[in-house]
Coordinates of C-alpha atoms in Angstrom, one line a residue:
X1 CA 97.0 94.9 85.6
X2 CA 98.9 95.2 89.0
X3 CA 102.2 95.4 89.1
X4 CA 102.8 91.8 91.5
X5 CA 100.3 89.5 91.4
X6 CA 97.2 88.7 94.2
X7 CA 98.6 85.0 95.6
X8 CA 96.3 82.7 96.6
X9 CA 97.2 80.4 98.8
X10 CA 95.8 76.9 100.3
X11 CA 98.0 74.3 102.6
X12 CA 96.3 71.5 103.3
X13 CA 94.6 71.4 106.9
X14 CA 95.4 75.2 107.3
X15 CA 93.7 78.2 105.6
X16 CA 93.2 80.1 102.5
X17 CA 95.5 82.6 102.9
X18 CA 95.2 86.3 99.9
X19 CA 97.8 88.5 99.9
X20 CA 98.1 91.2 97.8
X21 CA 101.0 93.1 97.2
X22 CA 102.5 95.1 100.2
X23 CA 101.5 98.9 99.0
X24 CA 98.5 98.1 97.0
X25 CA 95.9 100.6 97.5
X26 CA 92.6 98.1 98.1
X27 CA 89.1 99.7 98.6
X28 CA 87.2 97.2 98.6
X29 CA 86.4 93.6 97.5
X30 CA 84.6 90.2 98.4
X31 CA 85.7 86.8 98.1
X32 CA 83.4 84.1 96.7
X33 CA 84.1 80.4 97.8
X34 CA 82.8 79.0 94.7
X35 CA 81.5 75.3 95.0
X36 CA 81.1 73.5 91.4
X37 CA 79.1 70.5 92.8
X38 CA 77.0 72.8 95.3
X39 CA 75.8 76.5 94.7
X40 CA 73.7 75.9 97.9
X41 CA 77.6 75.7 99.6
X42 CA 78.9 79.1 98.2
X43 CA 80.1 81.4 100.3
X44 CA 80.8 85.0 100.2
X45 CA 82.8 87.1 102.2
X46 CA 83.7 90.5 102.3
X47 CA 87.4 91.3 101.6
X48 CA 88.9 92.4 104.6
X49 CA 93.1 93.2 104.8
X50 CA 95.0 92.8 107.5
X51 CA 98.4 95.1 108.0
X52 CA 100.1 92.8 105.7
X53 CA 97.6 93.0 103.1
X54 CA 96.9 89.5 104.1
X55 CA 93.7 87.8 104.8
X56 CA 92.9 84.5 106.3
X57 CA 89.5 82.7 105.5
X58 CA 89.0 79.6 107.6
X59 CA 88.3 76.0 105.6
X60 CA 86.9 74.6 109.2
X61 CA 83.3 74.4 108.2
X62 CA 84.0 73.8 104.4
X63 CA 83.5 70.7 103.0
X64 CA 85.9 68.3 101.2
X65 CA 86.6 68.9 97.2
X66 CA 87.0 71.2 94.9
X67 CA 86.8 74.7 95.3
X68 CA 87.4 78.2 93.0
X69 CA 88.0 81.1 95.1
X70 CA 86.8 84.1 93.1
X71 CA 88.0 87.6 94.3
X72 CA 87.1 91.1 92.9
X73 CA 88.6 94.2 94.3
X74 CA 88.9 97.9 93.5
X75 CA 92.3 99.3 93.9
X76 CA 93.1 103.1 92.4
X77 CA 89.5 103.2 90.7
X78 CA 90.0 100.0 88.7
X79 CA 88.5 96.5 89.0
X80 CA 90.1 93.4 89.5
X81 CA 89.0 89.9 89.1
X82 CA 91.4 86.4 89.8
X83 CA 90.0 83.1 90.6
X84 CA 92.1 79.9 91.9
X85 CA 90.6 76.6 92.0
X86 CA 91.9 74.7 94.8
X87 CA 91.2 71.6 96.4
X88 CA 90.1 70.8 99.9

């Protein structure tokens, strides 16, 4: 496990904001906007940091309701998996 933990983020109106801890080592990863009602609505995304090992995923063109957001990332040659279930 990593040392801090991936938050996951979500304020209403705004976006779904990842950040990882500042000095993790991440070398890839997607995101997977999960929708339980819908799997014709999924989305996935490739992970993409910013200098803040932040990332910002627009809800503009999401619909209402439930999400997860699933995330899997490498980081030092091991896998990681969280997923968040948020609401929209």
């Amino acid at each position: 496990a990593m040392k801090r933990p991936v938050q996951i983020a979500y304020k209403v109106g705004g976006n779904i904001t990842l950040q990882f801890p500042q000095g993790a080592m991440v070398e890839s990863g997607k995101v997977l906007l999960y929708r339980p009602s819908n799997r014709k609505m999924d989305k996935q995304i490739p992970l993409e940091l910013d200098q803040e090992n932040s990332m910002d995923i627009s809800t503009a063109k999401l619909a209402q309701g439930p999400w997860k957001v699933m995330l899997n990332w490498s980081s030092s040659g091991k896998d990681y998996y969280k997923e968040q279930q948020i609401v929209l």
